[in-house]
CSV table of C-alpha atoms in Angstrom, one decimal:
chain,number,residue,atom,x,y,z
A,1,MET,CA,21.0,1.6,-14.4
A,2,PRO,CA,17.1,0.6,-15.9
A,3,LEU,CA,15.7,-1.9,-14.2
A,4,ASP,CA,15.9,-5.4,-14.0
A,5,PRO,CA,12.0,-6.4,-16.7
A,6,SER,CA,13.2,-9.9,-15.7
A,7,PHE,CA,11.7,-8.7,-12.1
A,8,VAL,CA,8.3,-8.8,-13.6
A,9,GLY,CA,6.6,-11.4,-11.4
A,10,ARG,CA,9.0,-11.5,-9.0
A,11,THR,CA,6.6,-11.7,-5.8
A,12,TYR,CA,8.2,-10.6,-2.6
A,13,PRO,CA,7.5,-12.7,1.6
A,14,PRO,CA,4.8,-12.0,3.3
A,15,THR,CA,5.1,-8.6,5.5
A,16,ALA,CA,4.9,-8.8,9.5
A,17,PRO,CA,2.0,-8.7,10.2
A,18,TYR,CA,0.5,-4.8,10.7
A,19,GLN,CA,-1.9,-3.5,14.2
A,20,VAL,CA,-4.2,-1.8,13.0
A,21,GLY,CA,-5.6,0.1,16.1
A,22,ARG,CA,-8.7,2.6,16.2
A,23,GLU,CA,-6.0,5.0,17.3
A,24,LYS,CA,-4.3,5.4,14.4
A,25,ILE,CA,-7.1,5.7,12.0
A,26,ARG,CA,-8.3,8.3,14.0
A,27,GLU,CA,-5.0,10.1,13.3
A,28,PHE,CA,-4.8,9.4,10.1
A,29,ALA,CA,-8.3,10.4,8.8
A,30,ARG,CA,-7.7,13.9,11.0
A,31,ALA,CA,-4.4,13.7,9.3
A,32,ILE,CA,-6.3,14.4,5.6
A,33,GLY,CA,-9.3,15.8,7.2
A,34,ALA,CA,-12.0,12.8,6.9
A,35,THR,CA,-14.9,13.9,9.6
A,36,ASP,CA,-16.8,11.1,8.3
A,37,PRO,CA,-18.1,9.6,12.7
A,38,ALA,CA,-17.3,5.8,11.5
A,39,HIS,CA,-14.1,7.2,11.3
A,40,HIS,CA,-13.6,8.4,14.8
A,41,ASP,CA,-16.6,6.5,16.6
A,42,PRO,CA,-16.6,3.1,17.3
A,43,GLU,CA,-20.9,3.3,17.7
A,44,ALA,CA,-21.1,5.3,14.9
A,45,ALA,CA,-19.0,2.2,13.1
A,46,GLN,CA,-20.7,-0.1,14.6
A,47,ALA,CA,-23.8,1.0,13.7
A,48,LEU,CA,-23.0,0.5,9.8
A,49,GLY,CA,-22.2,-2.9,10.7
A,50,HIS,CA,-18.4,-2.7,11.4
A,51,ALA,CA,-16.4,-4.2,14.7
A,52,ASP,CA,-14.9,-0.8,15.5
A,53,VAL,CA,-14.0,2.5,13.6
A,54,VAL,CA,-13.4,2.1,10.1
A,55,ALA,CA,-10.6,2.9,8.3
A,56,PRO,CA,-10.8,6.0,5.6
A,57,PRO,CA,-10.1,4.6,1.5
A,58,THR,CA,-6.1,5.7,1.5
A,59,PHE,CA,-5.3,4.2,5.4
A,60,PRO,CA,-3.5,1.2,3.8
A,61,VAL,CA,-1.3,3.0,2.1
A,62,ILE,CA,0.7,3.1,5.2
A,63,VAL,CA,0.7,0.0,5.6
A,64,THR,CA,1.5,-0.5,1.8
A,65,MET,CA,4.3,1.8,1.7
A,66,ALA,CA,6.0,0.5,3.8
A,67,ALA,CA,5.6,-2.9,2.4
A,68,SER,CA,7.3,-1.3,-1.1
A,69,GLN,CA,10.6,-1.5,1.2
A,70,GLN,CA,10.9,-4.6,-0.4
A,71,ILE,CA,10.7,-4.1,-3.7
A,72,ILE,CA,12.5,-0.5,-3.5
A,73,GLU,CA,15.4,-1.7,-1.9
A,74,ASP,CA,16.3,-5.0,-4.1
A,75,PRO,CA,19.6,-3.8,-5.3
A,76,ALA,CA,19.1,-6.4,-8.3
A,77,LEU,CA,16.6,-4.8,-9.3
A,78,GLY,CA,18.2,-1.5,-10.1
A,79,VAL,CA,15.6,1.1,-8.4
A,80,ASP,CA,17.9,4.4,-7.2
A,81,TYR,CA,15.3,5.4,-4.2
A,82,SER,CA,17.4,9.5,-5.2
A,83,ARG,CA,15.5,9.6,-8.7
A,84,LEU,CA,11.9,8.0,-7.5
A,85,VAL,CA,8.4,9.6,-7.8
A,86,HIS,CA,5.7,8.4,-6.8
A,87,GLY,CA,3.1,8.1,-10.0
A,88,ASP,CA,0.5,6.7,-9.2
A,89,GLN,CA,-1.6,4.3,-6.5
A,90,ARG,CA,-5.0,2.9,-6.6
A,91,PHE,CA,-7.3,0.6,-4.5
A,92,ALA,CA,-10.1,-2.4,-5.1
A,93,TYR,CA,-11.2,-3.4,-2.1
A,94,THR,CA,-12.9,-6.8,-1.2
A,95,ARG,CA,-14.2,-5.1,2.1
A,96,PRO,CA,-12.9,-2.2,4.8
A,97,VAL,CA,-10.1,-2.2,6.7
A,98,VAL,CA,-11.2,-1.9,10.5
A,99,ALA,CA,-9.4,-1.2,13.7
A,100,GLY,CA,-8.6,-4.8,15.7
A,101,ASP,CA,-7.6,-5.9,12.0
A,102,GLU,CA,-4.1,-7.6,11.3
A,103,LEU,CA,-2.7,-7.2,7.8
A,104,VAL,CA,0.1,-8.3,6.1
A,105,CYS,CA,0.9,-7.3,2.4
A,106,VAL,CA,1.9,-9.4,-0.2
A,107,ASN,CA,4.0,-7.1,-3.3
A,108,THR,CA,4.7,-8.0,-6.7
A,109,ILE,CA,6.6,-6.9,-9.4
A,110,GLU,CA,3.3,-6.3,-12.1
A,111,ASP,CA,5.8,-4.0,-14.8
A,112,VAL,CA,8.6,-2.7,-15.7
A,113,SER,CA,9.7,-0.2,-18.2
A,114,THR,CA,11.3,2.3,-19.4
A,115,ARG,CA,9.6,5.2,-21.8
A,116,GLY,CA,12.4,8.1,-22.3
A,117,GLY,CA,14.7,7.3,-21.0
A,118,HIS,CA,12.6,6.8,-17.7
A,119,GLY,CA,12.2,4.0,-15.6
A,120,PHE,CA,8.2,2.5,-14.8
A,121,LEU,CA,8.4,0.2,-12.2
A,122,THR,CA,4.6,-1.3,-11.5
A,123,THR,CA,3.4,-2.7,-8.4
A,124,ARG,CA,0.6,-5.0,-6.7
A,125,THR,CA,0.3,-5.0,-3.0
A,126,ASP,CA,-1.5,-8.0,-1.7
A,127,VAL,CA,-4.0,-6.6,1.8
A,128,ARG,CA,-4.8,-9.6,3.5
A,129,THR,CA,-5.5,-10.8,7.6
A,130,VAL,CA,-2.8,-13.0,8.8
A,131,GLY,CA,-6.0,-15.2,8.9
A,132,GLY,CA,-5.7,-15.2,5.1
A,133,GLU,CA,-8.9,-13.0,4.3
A,134,PRO,CA,-8.1,-10.7,1.3
A,135,VAL,CA,-9.1,-6.5,2.5
A,136,VAL,CA,-7.7,-4.3,-0.4
A,137,ALA,CA,-5.2,-5.5,-3.4
A,138,VAL,CA,-3.4,-1.6,-4.0
A,139,TRP,CA,-1.6,-0.9,-7.8
A,140,ALA,CA,1.1,1.7,-7.4
A,141,LYS,CA,3.3,2.9,-10.4
A,142,TYR,CA,7.2,4.7,-10.0
A,143,VAL,CA,8.7,6.3,-12.2
A,144,ILE,CA,12.3,6.1,-12.0
A,145,ARG,CA,14.1,9.6,-13.8
A,146,GLY,CA,16.4,8.8,-16.3
A,147,GLU,CA,19.7,11.1,-16.3
A,148,GLY,CA,19.7,14.9,-18.2
């Protein structure tokens, strides 16, 4: 089933808040090999002017990938998850993510197209604090492989 292009511009309800924990940042940093002390040591992060440890730049993928389920699981859009491939990701920061943040995501479908028998879906996830402060915008492009 092809993706429904009328979904371009659709915005989904805000997600439940995600509490960014110090240990979650440390675990993520270790998993990707990020050794900067600001990702592990509160004092090192505070010396740089942050309230607590700072997340590596790709950390928001944890929050946004979970939030993207709103879109991917929307039966009216027509995404066949078994054929989905993650094609691209980019981030535009307003400020870094730090331990103690409570983040909420709002997903918007920016583009739906079909090329060469494959569906292409571009989403933007605006990540803000529960107080409404912008933190990062995250774009993801998904390819839904066609039959054959």
